[in-house]
Short mmCIF file of C-alpha atoms and ligand atoms in Angstrom, two decimals:
data_model
loop_
_atom_site.label_atom_id
_atom_site.label_comp_id
_atom_site.label_asym_id
_atom_site.label_seq_id
_atom_site.Cartn_x
_atom_site.Cartn_y
_atom_site.Cartn_z
CA MET P 120 11.18 -5.15 19.63
CA ILE P 121 9.08 -5.48 16.50
CA ILE P 122 5.55 -4.11 16.86
CA ILE P 123 3.19 -6.32 14.85
CA LYS P 124 0.24 -4.33 13.49
CA THR P 125 -3.38 -5.41 13.45
CA PRO P 126 -5.42 -4.98 10.25
CA GLN P 127 -7.14 -2.03 12.00
CA GLU P 128 -3.78 -0.34 12.65
CA ILE P 129 -2.68 -0.98 9.07
CA GLN P 130 -5.92 0.65 7.95
CA LYS P 131 -5.05 3.75 10.00
CA MET P 132 -1.61 3.85 8.42
CA GLN P 133 -3.31 3.56 5.02
CA VAL P 134 -5.16 6.81 5.73
CA ALA P 135 -1.82 8.58 6.29
CA ALA P 136 -0.43 6.86 3.20
CA ASP P 137 -3.36 8.03 1.07
CA LEU P 138 -2.62 11.63 1.99
CA LEU P 139 1.08 11.11 1.30
CA VAL P 140 0.29 9.70 -2.14
CA GLU P 141 -1.88 12.72 -2.87
CA VAL P 142 1.06 14.98 -2.04
CA HIS P 143 3.43 13.09 -4.35
CA ARG P 144 0.89 13.24 -7.17
CA ALA P 145 0.60 16.99 -6.69
CA LEU P 146 4.40 17.34 -6.63
CA ARG P 147 4.72 15.60 -10.02
CA GLU P 148 2.94 18.58 -11.55
CA LYS P 149 5.06 21.16 -9.75
CA ILE P 150 8.62 19.97 -10.25
CA ARG P 151 10.26 21.74 -13.18
CA PRO P 152 13.24 24.03 -13.88
CA GLY P 153 12.90 27.35 -12.02
CA VAL P 154 11.03 26.05 -9.00
CA THR P 155 12.90 26.09 -5.68
CA THR P 156 12.88 23.20 -3.23
CA LEU P 157 12.02 25.70 -0.50
CA GLU P 158 8.79 26.47 -2.41
CA LEU P 159 8.10 22.74 -2.66
CA ASP P 160 8.68 22.37 1.07
CA GLN P 161 6.20 25.14 1.83
CA PHE P 162 3.66 23.63 -0.56
CA VAL P 163 3.94 20.19 1.06
CA ASP P 164 3.80 21.60 4.58
CA GLU P 165 0.61 23.55 3.86
CA PHE P 166 -0.98 20.75 1.83
CA ILE P 167 -0.56 18.16 4.59
CA ILE P 168 -1.74 20.47 7.34
CA SER P 169 -4.75 21.65 5.32
CA ARG P 170 -5.87 18.00 5.08
CA GLY P 171 -5.61 17.41 8.81
CA GLY P 172 -2.21 15.71 8.81
CA TYR P 173 1.21 16.66 10.08
CA PRO P 174 4.56 16.54 8.23
CA GLU P 175 6.27 14.30 10.76
CA GLN P 176 9.85 15.01 9.66
CA LYS P 177 9.50 18.64 10.70
CA GLY P 178 11.13 18.95 14.10
CA TYR P 179 12.25 15.31 14.12
CA GLU P 180 15.56 15.36 15.99
CA GLY P 181 15.77 19.00 15.00
CA PHE P 182 15.22 18.52 11.24
CA PRO P 183 13.81 21.89 10.13
CA TYR P 184 11.64 21.03 7.10
CA ALA P 185 8.54 19.11 6.01
CA ILE P 186 10.48 17.38 3.22
CA CYS P 187 13.97 16.18 2.51
CA ALA P 188 14.91 17.47 -0.94
CA SER P 189 18.02 15.75 -2.26
CA VAL P 190 19.42 16.88 -5.62
CA ASP P 191 21.88 14.99 -7.88
CA ASP P 192 24.81 13.78 -5.73
CA GLU P 193 22.84 14.26 -2.51
CA ILE P 194 21.87 10.80 -1.27
CA CYS P 195 19.30 11.79 1.35
CA HIS P 196 18.31 14.37 3.98
CA GLY P 197 18.90 17.29 1.62
CA PHE P 198 17.74 20.65 2.95
CA PRO P 199 15.24 22.59 0.83
CA ARG P 200 16.99 25.62 -0.72
CA LYS P 201 16.16 28.96 -2.28
CA GLU P 202 18.15 28.19 -5.46
CA ALA P 203 16.01 27.23 -8.43
CA LEU P 204 16.02 23.68 -9.76
CA GLN P 205 17.79 23.35 -13.10
CA GLU P 206 17.04 21.37 -16.22
CA GLY P 207 18.70 17.95 -16.06
CA GLN P 208 18.79 17.55 -12.29
CA ILE P 209 17.21 14.68 -10.40
CA LEU P 210 15.39 15.47 -7.18
CA THR P 211 14.35 13.03 -4.47
CA VAL P 212 11.55 14.23 -2.19
CA ASP P 213 11.15 12.24 1.04
CA MET P 214 8.36 12.84 3.53
CA VAL P 215 6.54 11.24 6.44
CA VAL P 216 2.85 11.98 6.98
CA ASN P 217 1.12 11.65 10.35
CA VAL P 218 -2.67 11.34 10.47
CA ASP P 219 -4.21 10.74 13.89
CA GLY P 220 -0.95 9.35 15.26
CA TYR P 221 -0.30 6.83 12.48
CA LEU P 222 2.50 7.35 9.98
CA ALA P 223 3.42 6.63 6.38
CA ASP P 224 6.78 7.27 4.73
CA SER P 225 7.63 7.48 1.04
CA ALA P 226 10.41 9.06 -1.01
CA TRP P 227 10.16 9.53 -4.75
CA SER P 228 12.65 10.75 -7.35
CA TYR P 229 11.71 13.21 -10.05
CA ALA P 230 13.42 14.34 -13.23
CA VAL P 231 13.74 18.11 -13.57
CA GLY P 232 12.95 18.74 -17.24
CA GLU P 233 15.04 16.66 -19.66
CA ILE P 234 17.67 14.52 -18.00
CA SER P 235 20.67 12.61 -19.35
CA PRO P 236 20.30 8.98 -20.45
CA GLU P 237 22.51 7.86 -17.56
CA ALA P 238 20.37 9.72 -15.02
CA GLN P 239 17.28 8.17 -16.61
CA ARG P 240 18.85 4.73 -16.34
CA LEU P 241 19.73 5.33 -12.67
CA MET P 242 16.12 6.28 -11.93
CA GLU P 243 14.80 3.18 -13.72
CA VAL P 244 17.19 0.76 -12.01
CA THR P 245 16.54 2.31 -8.57
CA LYS P 246 12.78 1.93 -8.99
CA GLU P 247 13.27 -1.66 -10.18
CA CYS P 248 15.40 -2.30 -7.07
CA LEU P 249 12.58 -1.06 -4.84
CA TYR P 250 9.96 -3.30 -6.43
CA LEU P 251 12.28 -6.34 -6.55
CA GLY P 252 12.88 -5.84 -2.82
CA ILE P 253 9.15 -5.54 -2.14
CA GLU P 254 8.50 -8.78 -4.05
CA GLN P 255 10.60 -10.56 -1.43
CA ALA P 256 8.54 -9.18 1.49
CA GLN P 257 6.63 -12.46 1.89
CA VAL P 258 5.68 -14.25 5.10
CA GLY P 259 8.44 -16.77 5.79
CA ASN P 260 11.11 -15.01 3.73
CA ARG P 261 14.00 -13.31 5.50
CA LEU P 262 15.25 -9.74 5.50
CA GLY P 263 18.38 -10.89 3.66
CA ASP P 264 16.19 -11.92 0.71
CA ILE P 265 15.10 -8.30 0.34
CA GLY P 266 18.63 -6.92 0.61
CA HIS P 267 20.00 -9.48 -1.81
CA ALA P 268 17.36 -8.79 -4.46
CA ILE P 269 18.17 -5.07 -4.34
CA GLN P 270 21.93 -5.37 -4.22
CA SER P 271 22.23 -7.93 -6.99
CA HIS P 272 20.04 -5.88 -9.37
CA ALA P 273 21.95 -2.64 -8.68
CA GLU P 274 25.36 -4.26 -9.05
CA LYS P 275 24.35 -6.19 -12.17
CA ASN P 276 23.68 -2.77 -13.68
CA GLY P 277 27.07 -1.39 -12.60
CA MET P 278 25.59 0.71 -9.80
CA SER P 279 26.09 0.62 -6.03
CA VAL P 280 23.92 0.43 -2.90
CA VAL P 281 24.39 3.01 -0.15
CA ARG P 282 25.14 1.17 3.11
CA ASP P 283 24.72 3.96 5.68
CA PHE P 284 20.93 4.34 5.52
CA VAL P 285 18.38 1.56 5.84
CA GLY P 286 14.67 0.90 5.74
CA HIS P 287 12.86 0.64 9.05
CA GLY P 288 9.78 -0.52 10.86
CA ILE P 289 7.14 2.20 11.11
CA GLY P 290 3.80 2.65 12.86
CA ARG P 291 3.11 5.25 15.51
CA LYS P 292 6.81 6.06 15.47
CA MET P 293 8.88 6.97 12.43
CA HIS P 294 11.66 4.52 13.21
CA GLU P 295 10.84 1.16 14.71
CA ALA P 296 12.56 -2.21 14.51
CA PRO P 297 13.60 -3.92 12.34
CA GLN P 298 16.29 -2.26 10.25
CA VAL P 299 15.89 -3.25 6.60
CA LEU P 300 19.23 -3.36 4.81
CA HIS P 301 19.32 -2.87 1.05
CA TYR P 302 22.16 -5.35 0.64
CA GLY P 303 22.79 -8.81 2.03
CA LYS P 304 22.64 -12.54 1.55
CA PRO P 305 19.55 -14.59 0.73
CA GLY P 306 18.19 -16.78 3.51
CA ARG P 307 19.80 -14.68 6.24
CA GLY P 308 18.37 -12.41 8.89
CA LEU P 309 15.00 -11.98 10.52
CA ARG P 310 12.09 -14.09 9.27
CA LEU P 311 9.14 -12.00 8.06
CA GLN P 312 5.76 -12.35 9.75
CA GLU P 313 2.27 -11.21 8.96
CA GLY P 314 1.58 -7.74 10.38
CA MET P 315 5.09 -6.39 10.05
CA VAL P 316 5.05 -2.90 8.51
CA PHE P 317 8.28 -1.35 7.31
CA THR P 318 9.87 0.78 4.62
CA ILE P 319 12.10 -0.34 1.79
CA GLU P 320 14.03 2.64 0.47
CA PRO P 321 17.09 1.81 -1.61
CA MET P 322 19.53 4.62 -2.31
CA ILE P 323 21.46 3.71 -5.46
CA ASN P 324 24.53 5.51 -6.79
CA LEU P 325 25.95 5.62 -10.30
CA GLY P 326 29.46 5.48 -8.81
CA ASN P 327 30.73 4.19 -5.47
CA TRP P 328 28.46 3.69 -2.46
CA GLN P 329 30.51 5.72 0.01
CA MET P 330 28.96 8.88 1.44
CA LYS P 331 30.02 11.99 3.31
CA LEU P 332 27.97 14.31 5.49
CA ASP P 333 27.58 18.04 4.86
CA SER P 334 28.39 20.54 7.59
CA ASN P 335 24.66 20.86 8.39
CA GLY P 336 25.03 17.44 10.03
CA TRP P 337 22.18 15.97 7.98
CA THR P 338 22.75 15.91 4.25
CA ALA P 339 24.55 12.87 2.88
CA ARG P 340 26.17 13.03 -0.54
CA THR P 341 28.29 10.70 -2.63
CA VAL P 342 32.03 10.95 -1.94
CA ASP P 343 32.84 10.64 -5.65
CA GLY P 344 30.24 13.22 -6.72
CA SER P 345 28.24 10.67 -8.71
CA LEU P 346 24.46 10.85 -9.03
CA SER P 347 22.29 9.19 -6.38
CA CYS P 348 18.63 8.23 -6.56
CA GLN P 349 16.05 6.85 -4.14
CA TYR P 350 12.54 5.43 -4.12
CA GLU P 351 10.79 4.39 -0.92
CA HIS P 352 7.52 2.72 -0.03
CA THR P 353 5.84 1.81 3.25
CA LEU P 354 4.47 -1.74 3.04
CA ALA P 355 2.69 -4.31 5.15
CA VAL P 356 3.53 -8.00 5.12
CA THR P 357 0.34 -10.08 4.84
CA LYS P 358 -0.38 -13.74 4.16
CA ASP P 359 -1.53 -12.68 0.70
CA GLY P 360 1.79 -10.94 -0.02
CA PRO P 361 3.04 -7.40 0.55
CA ILE P 362 0.58 -4.50 0.48
CA ILE P 363 2.21 -1.26 -0.63
CA LEU P 364 0.47 1.41 1.43
CA THR P 365 2.10 4.30 -0.46
CA GLU P 366 1.55 2.99 -4.01
CA GLN P 367 0.88 5.88 -6.42
CA ASP P 368 -0.31 3.85 -9.41
CA ARG P 369 -3.75 2.56 -8.53
MG1 MG D 1046 11.21 8.42 4.11
#
C-alpha cells in the first residue's frame, strides 16, 4: 500500500532532510586520503544525534553503522572500516536521518583526492542519471518513465544499471511501497500521484551490472571488479513537479 503524504507530513520529512543535507555538506570537507570510513561513521553518528536526530540505518535489520560507506567496486551497504581512504578512490556515503519520527534518505559519492578520468566520468553520468530520473517524477507519469530515463542514459554512455537494489517509498518507515526500479520501459508501471514520496538512487557500474554479496551478508560489490557509483535523493511528487527534499545546492 502506498502511503500518500500530506503537505504537513512532507514538511516534517523536510526537517529530517535539512539535517541530512547538513551532514553531507560537512562530509565534503572531511573526505580525503588518510581518513578512515570508521571515523566518518563516528562523525556522522555524533553529528546527527547532537542535532536531535537519529541515524536510522543503525540497528536496521542488524546493520551496525550510522552510514553505509561503499568504496570503488562496492555497490552499496559497505561497512565502515579502519583502513584509511586512498587517493583515487570513490566513496559513496548513504544515510537515513530520523527527526521526530519522519525520515529522509540520501546517498552521495565523493572523490578521494584526485581520481582517474574514467572514475570522474562515472560520477558525472551517475549524477546525471539521478536528475534525469527525478525529472520524470511528474504527476501522471509512470514509474517506468523514471527507470527508462536512467537506464537509457547509463547505457548510452557504455555503463550499466544495477538491478538488485531499487528506490523506495519513504515516510515514517525507511522502506515503503512502491519500489522504484532504475531500469524499465516508458509508459509502464504505477502512475505517479501527488503526495507520493520516494527515493531515486541509481547505482551505476563502469562494467557489468551483476553483483555479489560479501560474507558479512550486506555489502554488494561488482562481480567484474569494476567501479560503481551512486547518488540518491528523497523527493516528493507535487502538482508543480518533483520537490527534492535532500537537495544540497540551494
Ligand atoms: Mg539511502
